[in-house]
Amino acid sequence: MRPGKKVLVMGIVDVNPESFAISLTCGDSEDPPADVAIELRAVFTDRQLLRNSCVSGQKGEEQSAIPYFPFIPDQPFRVEILCEHPRFRVFVDGHQLFDFYHRIQTLSAIDTIKINGDLQITKLG
């Protein structure tokens, strides 16, 4: 990953979702766990879009403020994560929702996308 690069995730939310997560990580190691540059976790029960990182096994301060919850059960979505020099800019369906300032210093180490939870992926880019 480097400034100017973008990650695109398109999919459809499941009919009765609880949550799903999209993470950009430094590899896919489980033991020790890979550093997480950004994890986006959509939680449908309380309509939150949580963001965090995990560096050297230590989670950062979770962020939750958003202007609105953008995901609807059984509907398609488009998430774009744009890497800029000081931060990630996150867009959902073309609308910028928030910025997440880098907590990983070596952006070039970010090389893996992890996606799990109550969704179906239709396109990755």
PDB file of N, CA and C in Angstrom, residues 18-101:
ATOM      1  N   GLU A  18     -25.566  -9.702  11.338  1.00  0.00           N
ATOM      2  CA  GLU A  18     -25.139  -9.231  12.656  1.00  0.00           C
ATOM      3  C   GLU A  18     -23.981  -8.264  12.484  1.00  0.00           C
ATOM      4  N   SER A  19     -22.954  -8.693  11.711  1.00  0.00           N
ATOM      5  CA  SER A  19     -21.792  -7.831  11.502  1.00  0.00           C
ATOM      6  C   SER A  19     -20.960  -8.365  10.344  1.00  0.00           C
ATOM      7  N   PHE A  20     -20.070  -7.507   9.854  1.00  0.00           N
ATOM      8  CA  PHE A  20     -19.015  -7.943   8.949  1.00  0.00           C
ATOM      9  C   PHE A  20     -17.822  -7.030   9.144  1.00  0.00           C
ATOM     10  N   ALA A  21     -16.652  -7.512   8.701  1.00  0.00           N
ATOM     11  CA  ALA A  21     -15.420  -6.745   8.884  1.00  0.00           C
ATOM     12  C   ALA A  21     -14.585  -6.780   7.613  1.00  0.00           C
ATOM     13  N   ILE A  22     -13.937  -5.655   7.352  1.00  0.00           N
ATOM     14  CA  ILE A  22     -12.974  -5.518   6.263  1.00  0.00           C
ATOM     15  C   ILE A  22     -11.692  -4.989   6.894  1.00  0.00           C
ATOM     16  N   SER A  23     -10.584  -5.704   6.714  1.00  0.00           N
ATOM     17  CA  SER A  23      -9.314  -5.305   7.329  1.00  0.00           C
ATOM     18  C   SER A  23      -8.207  -5.253   6.287  1.00  0.00           C
ATOM     19  N   LEU A  24      -7.316  -4.292   6.450  1.00  0.00           N
ATOM     20  CA  LEU A  24      -6.075  -4.234   5.682  1.00  0.00           C
ATOM     21  C   LEU A  24      -4.957  -4.566   6.653  1.00  0.00           C
ATOM     22  N   THR A  25      -4.190  -5.618   6.342  1.00  0.00           N
ATOM     23  CA  THR A  25      -3.193  -6.117   7.288  1.00  0.00           C
ATOM     24  C   THR A  25      -1.813  -6.237   6.638  1.00  0.00           C
ATOM     25  N   CYS A  26      -0.834  -6.415   7.495  1.00  0.00           N
ATOM     26  CA  CYS A  26       0.557  -6.614   7.070  1.00  0.00           C
ATOM     27  C   CYS A  26       0.823  -8.114   7.060  1.00  0.00           C
ATOM     28  N   GLY A  27       0.371  -8.795   6.012  1.00  0.00           N
ATOM     29  CA  GLY A  27       0.478 -10.242   5.933  1.00  0.00           C
ATOM     30  C   GLY A  27      -0.741 -10.906   6.540  1.00  0.00           C
ATOM     31  N   ASP A  28      -0.682 -12.250   6.615  1.00  0.00           N
ATOM     32  CA  ASP A  28      -1.833 -12.994   7.138  1.00  0.00           C
ATOM     33  C   ASP A  28      -1.456 -13.941   8.272  1.00  0.00           C
ATOM     34  N   SER A  29      -0.360 -13.645   8.951  1.00  0.00           N
ATOM     35  CA  SER A  29       0.110 -14.495  10.047  1.00  0.00           C
ATOM     36  C   SER A  29      -0.927 -14.553  11.174  1.00  0.00           C
ATOM     37  N   GLU A  30      -1.106 -15.750  11.725  1.00  0.00           N
ATOM     38  CA  GLU A  30      -2.006 -15.923  12.873  1.00  0.00           C
ATOM     39  C   GLU A  30      -1.233 -15.937  14.192  1.00  0.00           C
ATOM     40  N   ASP A  31       0.006 -16.452  14.156  1.00  0.00           N
ATOM     41  CA  ASP A  31       0.794 -16.559  15.380  1.00  0.00           C
ATOM     42  C   ASP A  31       2.253 -16.241  15.074  1.00  0.00           C
ATOM     43  N   PRO A  32       2.744 -15.058  15.372  1.00  0.00           N
ATOM     44  CA  PRO A  32       2.005 -13.968  16.016  1.00  0.00           C
ATOM     45  C   PRO A  32       1.036 -13.323  15.026  1.00  0.00           C
ATOM     46  N   PRO A  33      -0.018 -12.680  15.531  1.00  0.00           N
ATOM     47  CA  PRO A  33      -0.999 -12.081  14.625  1.00  0.00           C
ATOM     48  C   PRO A  33      -0.396 -10.936  13.811  1.00  0.00           C
ATOM     49  N   ALA A  34      -0.810 -10.860  12.553  1.00  0.00           N
ATOM     50  CA  ALA A  34      -0.337  -9.790  11.671  1.00  0.00           C
ATOM     51  C   ALA A  34      -0.834  -8.440  12.183  1.00  0.00           C
ATOM     52  N   ASP A  35      -0.031  -7.401  11.969  1.00  0.00           N
ATOM     53  CA  ASP A  35      -0.477  -6.047  12.292  1.00  0.00           C
ATOM     54  C   ASP A  35      -1.663  -5.689  11.403  1.00  0.00           C
ATOM     55  N   VAL A  36      -2.628  -4.978  11.979  1.00  0.00           N
ATOM     56  CA  VAL A  36      -3.825  -4.533  11.267  1.00  0.00           C
ATOM     57  C   VAL A  36      -3.738  -3.021  11.117  1.00  0.00           C
ATOM     58  N   ALA A  37      -3.623  -2.558   9.870  1.00  0.00           N
ATOM     59  CA  ALA A  37      -3.527  -1.119   9.619  1.00  0.00           C
ATOM     60  C   ALA A  37      -4.866  -0.438   9.844  1.00  0.00           C
ATOM     61  N   ILE A  38      -5.946  -1.091   9.405  1.00  0.00           N
ATOM     62  CA  ILE A  38      -7.300  -0.589   9.634  1.00  0.00           C
ATOM     63  C   ILE A  38      -8.266  -1.760   9.565  1.00  0.00           C
ATOM     64  N   GLU A  39      -9.166  -1.812  10.535  1.00  0.00           N
ATOM     65  CA  GLU A  39     -10.264  -2.769  10.515  1.00  0.00           C
ATOM     66  C   GLU A  39     -11.550  -1.964  10.565  1.00  0.00           C
ATOM     67  N   LEU A  40     -12.421  -2.205   9.585  1.00  0.00           N
ATOM     68  CA  LEU A  40     -13.756  -1.605   9.566  1.00  0.00           C
ATOM     69  C   LEU A  40     -14.728  -2.699   9.960  1.00  0.00           C
ATOM     70  N   ARG A  41     -15.512  -2.467  11.004  1.00  0.00           N
ATOM     71  CA  ARG A  41     -16.463  -3.482  11.461  1.00  0.00           C
ATOM     72  C   ARG A  41     -17.855  -2.872  11.503  1.00  0.00           C
ATOM     73  N   ALA A  42     -18.729  -3.354  10.627  1.00  0.00           N
ATOM     74  CA  ALA A  42     -20.119  -2.900  10.590  1.00  0.00           C
ATOM     75  C   ALA A  42     -20.929  -3.775  11.538  1.00  0.00           C
ATOM     76  N   VAL A  43     -21.553  -3.146  12.538  1.00  0.00           N
ATOM     77  CA  VAL A  43     -22.352  -3.860  13.534  1.00  0.00           C
ATOM     78  C   VAL A  43     -23.802  -3.410  13.363  1.00  0.00           C
ATOM     79  N   PHE A  44     -24.661  -4.338  12.966  1.00  0.00           N
ATOM     80  CA  PHE A  44     -26.030  -3.974  12.607  1.00  0.00           C
ATOM     81  C   PHE A  44     -26.946  -3.805  13.807  1.00  0.00           C
ATOM     82  N   THR A  45     -26.683  -4.502  14.916  1.00  0.00           N
ATOM     83  CA  THR A  45     -27.572  -4.407  16.075  1.00  0.00           C
ATOM     84  C   THR A  45     -27.645  -2.988  16.622  1.00  0.00           C
ATOM     85  N   ASP A  46     -26.502  -2.278  16.648  1.00  0.00           N
ATOM     86  CA  ASP A  46     -26.531  -0.889  17.121  1.00  0.00           C
ATOM     87  C   ASP A  46     -26.101   0.097  16.035  1.00  0.00           C
ATOM     88  N   ARG A  47     -26.106  -0.372  14.764  1.00  0.00           N
ATOM     89  CA  ARG A  47     -25.862   0.486  13.604  1.00  0.00           C
ATOM     90  C   ARG A  47     -24.599   1.325  13.772  1.00  0.00           C
ATOM     91  N   GLN A  48     -23.486   0.613  14.021  1.00  0.00           N
ATOM     92  CA  GLN A  48     -22.200   1.279  14.179  1.00  0.00           C
ATOM     93  C   GLN A  48     -21.223   0.793  13.120  1.00  0.00           C
ATOM     94  N   LEU A  49     -20.326   1.678  12.724  1.00  0.00           N
ATOM     95  CA  LEU A  49     -19.214   1.326  11.853  1.00  0.00           C
ATOM     96  C   LEU A  49     -17.948   1.644  12.636  1.00  0.00           C
ATOM     97  N   LEU A  50     -17.377   0.600  13.247  1.00  0.00           N
ATOM     98  CA  LEU A  50     -16.244   0.755  14.162  1.00  0.00           C
ATOM     99  C   LEU A  50     -14.938   0.637  13.391  1.00  0.00           C
ATOM    100  N   ARG A  51     -13.935   1.422  13.815  1.00  0.00           N
ATOM    101  CA  ARG A  51     -12.615   1.380  13.196  1.00  0.00           C
ATOM    102  C   ARG A  51     -11.555   1.244  14.264  1.00  0.00           C
ATOM    103  N   ASN A  52     -10.528   0.445  13.923  1.00  0.00           N
ATOM    104  CA  ASN A  52      -9.418   0.291  14.851  1.00  0.00           C
ATOM    105  C   ASN A  52      -8.206  -0.241  14.088  1.00  0.00           C
ATOM    106  N   SER A  53      -7.114  -0.371  14.825  1.00  0.00           N
ATOM    107  CA  SER A  53      -5.880  -0.967  14.318  1.00  0.00           C
ATOM    108  C   SER A  53      -5.342  -1.886  15.405  1.00  0.00           C
ATOM    109  N   CYS A  54      -4.346  -2.676  15.041  1.00  0.00           N
ATOM    110  CA  CYS A  54      -3.673  -3.527  16.018  1.00  0.00           C
ATOM    111  C   CYS A  54      -2.211  -3.625  15.587  1.00  0.00           C
ATOM    112  N   VAL A  55      -1.322  -3.066  16.404  1.00  0.00           N
ATOM    113  CA  VAL A  55       0.101  -3.027  16.088  1.00  0.00           C
ATOM    114  C   VAL A  55       0.860  -3.748  17.195  1.00  0.00           C
ATOM    115  N   SER A  56       1.657  -4.741  16.820  1.00  0.00           N
ATOM    116  CA  SER A  56       2.435  -5.549  17.777  1.00  0.00           C
ATOM    117  C   SER A  56       1.538  -6.133  18.866  1.00  0.00           C
ATOM    118  N   GLY A  57       0.350  -6.591  18.466  1.00  0.00           N
ATOM    119  CA  GLY A  57      -0.576  -7.218  19.400  1.00  0.00           C
ATOM    120  C   GLY A  57      -1.380  -6.256  20.250  1.00  0.00           C
ATOM    121  N   GLN A  58      -1.175  -4.961  20.090  1.00  0.00           N
ATOM    122  CA  GLN A  58      -1.884  -3.957  20.896  1.00  0.00           C
ATOM    123  C   GLN A  58      -2.925  -3.238  20.045  1.00  0.00           C
ATOM    124  N   LYS A  59      -4.200  -3.383  20.455  1.00  0.00           N
ATOM    125  CA  LYS A  59      -5.264  -2.653  19.760  1.00  0.00           C
ATOM    126  C   LYS A  59      -5.155  -1.180  20.086  1.00  0.00           C
ATOM    127  N   GLY A  60      -5.521  -0.354  19.116  1.00  0.00           N
ATOM    128  CA  GLY A  60      -5.528   1.082  19.323  1.00  0.00           C
ATOM    129  C   GLY A  60      -6.853   1.538  19.904  1.00  0.00           C
ATOM    130  N   GLU A  61      -7.056   2.840  19.912  1.00  0.00           N
ATOM    131  CA  GLU A  61      -8.316   3.403  20.397  1.00  0.00           C
ATOM    132  C   GLU A  61      -9.365   3.261  19.301  1.00  0.00           C
ATOM    133  N   GLU A  62     -10.484   2.622  19.643  1.00  0.00           N
ATOM    134  CA  GLU A  62     -11.548   2.400  18.669  1.00  0.00           C
ATOM    135  C   GLU A  62     -12.268   3.703  18.357  1.00  0.00           C
ATOM    136  N   GLN A  63     -12.581   3.898  17.082  1.00  0.00           N
ATOM    137  CA  GLN A  63     -13.333   5.070  16.644  1.00  0.00           C
ATOM    138  C   GLN A  63     -14.698   4.616  16.163  1.00  0.00           C
ATOM    139  N   SER A  64     -15.731   5.422  16.434  1.00  0.00           N
ATOM    140  CA  SER A  64     -17.077   5.005  16.042  1.00  0.00           C
ATOM    141  C   SER A  64     -17.926   6.112  15.428  1.00  0.00           C
ATOM    142  N   ALA A  65     -17.497   7.366  15.497  1.00  0.00           N
ATOM    143  CA  ALA A  65     -18.333   8.472  15.014  1.00  0.00           C
ATOM    144  C   ALA A  65     -18.497   8.419  13.495  1.00  0.00           C
ATOM    145  N   ILE A  66     -19.750   8.433  13.042  1.00  0.00           N
ATOM    146  CA  ILE A  66     -20.074   8.520  11.617  1.00  0.00           C
ATOM    147  C   ILE A  66     -21.344   9.353  11.475  1.00  0.00           C
ATOM    148  N   PRO A  67     -21.518  10.013  10.328  1.00  0.00           N
ATOM    149  CA  PRO A  67     -22.719  10.829  10.149  1.00  0.00           C
ATOM    150  C   PRO A  67     -23.993   9.995  10.019  1.00  0.00           C
ATOM    151  N   TYR A  68     -23.868   8.770   9.491  1.00  0.00           N
ATOM    152  CA  TYR A  68     -25.016   7.872   9.350  1.00  0.00           C
ATOM    153  C   TYR A  68     -24.485   6.466   9.094  1.00  0.00           C
ATOM    154  N   PHE A  69     -25.338   5.458   9.324  1.00  0.00           N
ATOM    155  CA  PHE A  69     -24.960   4.064   9.076  1.00  0.00           C
ATOM    156  C   PHE A  69     -25.337   3.725   7.633  1.00  0.00           C
ATOM    157  N   PRO A  70     -24.367   3.378   6.799  1.00  0.00           N
ATOM    158  CA  PRO A  70     -24.629   3.287   5.362  1.00  0.00           C
ATOM    159  C   PRO A  70     -25.098   1.934   4.824  1.00  0.00           C
ATOM    160  N   PHE A  71     -25.118   0.896   5.653  1.00  0.00           N
ATOM    161  CA  PHE A  71     -25.383  -0.444   5.135  1.00  0.00           C
ATOM    162  C   PHE A  71     -26.819  -0.869   5.418  1.00  0.00           C
ATOM    163  N   ILE A  72     -27.437  -1.550   4.437  1.00  0.00           N
ATOM    164  CA  ILE A  72     -28.825  -1.994   4.540  1.00  0.00           C
ATOM    165  C   ILE A  72     -28.855  -3.492   4.242  1.00  0.00           C
ATOM    166  N   PRO A  73     -29.531  -4.292   5.103  1.00  0.00           N
ATOM    167  CA  PRO A  73     -29.615  -5.727   4.838  1.00  0.00           C
ATOM    168  C   PRO A  73     -30.152  -6.015   3.432  1.00  0.00           C
ATOM    169  N   ASP A  74     -29.568  -7.039   2.800  1.00  0.00           N
ATOM    170  CA  ASP A  74     -29.986  -7.528   1.490  1.00  0.00           C
ATOM    171  C   ASP A  74     -29.801  -6.495   0.376  1.00  0.00           C
ATOM    172  N   GLN A  75     -28.897  -5.520   0.580  1.00  0.00           N
ATOM    173  CA  GLN A  75     -28.649  -4.490  -0.430  1.00  0.00           C
ATOM    174  C   GLN A  75     -27.159  -4.447  -0.788  1.00  0.00           C
ATOM    175  N   PRO A  76     -26.849  -4.066  -2.028  1.00  0.00           N
ATOM    176  CA  PRO A  76     -25.449  -3.954  -2.439  1.00  0.00           C
ATOM    177  C   PRO A  76     -24.774  -2.736  -1.817  1.00  0.00           C
ATOM    178  N   PHE A  77     -23.451  -2.784  -1.747  1.00  0.00           N
ATOM    179  CA  PHE A  77     -22.664  -1.659  -1.236  1.00  0.00           C
ATOM    180  C   PHE A  77     -21.341  -1.602  -1.985  1.00  0.00           C
ATOM    181  N   ARG A  78     -20.689  -0.447  -1.865  1.00  0.00           N
ATOM    182  CA  ARG A  78     -19.370  -0.224  -2.456  1.00  0.00           C
ATOM    183  C   ARG A  78     -18.540   0.523  -1.423  1.00  0.00           C
ATOM    184  N   VAL A  79     -17.470  -0.106  -0.923  1.00  0.00           N
ATOM    185  CA  VAL A  79     -16.554   0.520   0.030  1.00  0.00           C
ATOM    186  C   VAL A  79     -15.246   0.797  -0.699  1.00  0.00           C
ATOM    187  N   GLU A  80     -14.767   2.037  -0.594  1.00  0.00           N
ATOM    188  CA  GLU A  80     -13.470   2.407  -1.150  1.00  0.00           C
ATOM    189  C   GLU A  80     -12.603   2.924  -0.012  1.00  0.00           C
ATOM    190  N   ILE A  81     -11.412   2.374   0.094  1.00  0.00           N
ATOM    191  CA  ILE A  81     -10.444   2.819   1.096  1.00  0.00           C
ATOM    192  C   ILE A  81      -9.281   3.433   0.327  1.00  0.00           C
ATOM    193  N   LEU A  82      -9.169   4.744   0.397  1.00  0.00           N
ATOM    194  CA  LEU A  82      -8.138   5.482  -0.321  1.00  0.00           C
ATOM    195  C   LEU A  82      -6.997   5.787   0.639  1.00  0.00           C
ATOM    196  N   CYS A  83      -5.791   5.406   0.255  1.00  0.00           N
ATOM    197  CA  CYS A  83      -4.615   5.677   1.078  1.00  0.00           C
ATOM    198  C   CYS A  83      -4.045   7.036   0.691  1.00  0.00           C
ATOM    199  N   GLU A  84      -3.968   7.936   1.645  1.00  0.00           N
ATOM    200  CA  GLU A  84      -3.310   9.219   1.476  1.00  0.00           C
ATOM    201  C   GLU A  84      -2.115   9.246   2.416  1.00  0.00           C
ATOM    202  N   HIS A  85      -1.287  10.277   2.293  1.00  0.00           N
ATOM    203  CA  HIS A  85      -0.054  10.307   3.089  1.00  0.00           C
ATOM    204  C   HIS A  85      -0.316  10.169   4.592  1.00  0.00           C
ATOM    205  N   PRO A  86      -1.200  10.963   5.207  1.00  0.00           N
ATOM    206  CA  PRO A  86      -1.351  10.836   6.658  1.00  0.00           C
ATOM    207  C   PRO A  86      -2.480   9.909   7.095  1.00  0.00           C
ATOM    208  N   ARG A  87      -3.320   9.425   6.142  1.00  0.00           N
ATOM    209  CA  ARG A  87      -4.556   8.766   6.574  1.00  0.00           C
ATOM    210  C   ARG A  87      -5.139   7.902   5.466  1.00  0.00           C
ATOM    211  N   PHE A  88      -6.130   7.073   5.890  1.00  0.00           N
ATOM    212  CA  PHE A  88      -7.042   6.421   4.958  1.00  0.00           C
ATOM    213  C   PHE A  88      -8.301   7.278   4.899  1.00  0.00           C
ATOM    214  N   ARG A  89      -8.840   7.462   3.708  1.00  0.00           N
ATOM    215  CA  ARG A  89     -10.151   8.095   3.542  1.00  0.00           C
ATOM    216  C   ARG A  89     -11.093   6.972   3.133  1.00  0.00           C
ATOM    217  N   VAL A  90     -12.225   6.849   3.832  1.00  0.00           N
ATOM    218  CA  VAL A  90     -13.144   5.745   3.570  1.00  0.00           C
ATOM    219  C   VAL A  90     -14.452   6.297   3.009  1.00  0.00           C
ATOM    220  N   PHE A  91     -14.836   5.734   1.861  1.00  0.00           N
ATOM    221  CA  PHE A  91     -16.065   6.114   1.174  1.00  0.00           C
ATOM    222  C   PHE A  91     -16.981   4.896   1.115  1.00  0.00           C
ATOM    223  N   VAL A  92     -18.283   5.115   1.319  1.00  0.00           N
ATOM    224  CA  VAL A  92     -19.272   4.063   1.120  1.00  0.00           C
ATOM    225  C   VAL A  92     -20.296   4.602   0.129  1.00  0.00           C
ATOM    226  N   ASP A  93     -20.484   3.859  -0.948  1.00  0.00           N
ATOM    227  CA  ASP A  93     -21.408   4.256  -2.019  1.00  0.00           C
ATOM    228  C   ASP A  93     -21.143   5.680  -2.495  1.00  0.00           C
ATOM    229  N   GLY A  94     -19.858   6.032  -2.597  1.00  0.00           N
ATOM    230  CA  GLY A  94     -19.465   7.323  -3.134  1.00  0.00           C
ATOM    231  C   GLY A  94     -19.438   8.472  -2.152  1.00  0.00           C
ATOM    232  N   HIS A  95     -19.866   8.248  -0.915  1.00  0.00           N
ATOM    233  CA  HIS A  95     -19.895   9.302   0.098  1.00  0.00           C
ATOM    234  C   HIS A  95     -18.771   9.090   1.107  1.00  0.00           C
ATOM    235  N   GLN A  96     -17.978  10.132   1.342  1.00  0.00           N
ATOM    236  CA  GLN A  96     -16.910  10.012   2.331  1.00  0.00           C
ATOM    237  C   GLN A  96     -17.528   9.974   3.723  1.00  0.00           C
ATOM    238  N   LEU A  97     -17.198   8.919   4.486  1.00  0.00           N
ATOM    239  CA  LEU A  97     -17.749   8.780   5.832  1.00  0.00           C
ATOM    240  C   LEU A  97     -16.787   9.218   6.913  1.00  0.00           C
ATOM    241  N   PHE A  98     -15.495   8.946   6.735  1.00  0.00           N
ATOM    242  CA  PHE A  98     -14.535   9.306   7.780  1.00  0.00           C
ATOM    243  C   PHE A  98     -13.117   9.175   7.265  1.00  0.00           C
ATOM    244  N   ASP A  99     -12.193   9.740   8.036  1.00  0.00           N
ATOM    245  CA  ASP A  99     -10.754   9.565   7.842  1.00  0.00           C
ATOM    246  C   ASP A  99     -10.230   8.729   9.002  1.00  0.00           C
ATOM    247  N   PHE A 100      -9.218   7.930   8.738  1.00  0.00           N
ATOM    248  CA  PHE A 100      -8.567   7.133   9.781  1.00  0.00           C
ATOM    249  C   PHE A 100      -7.071   7.344   9.619  1.00  0.00           C
ATOM    250  N   TYR A 101      -6.466   8.033  10.578  1.00  0.00           N
ATOM    251  CA  TYR A 101      -5.048   8.382  10.480  1.00  0.00           C
ATOM    252  C   TYR A 101      -4.174   7.156  10.715  1.00  0.00           C
TER     253      TYR A 101
END
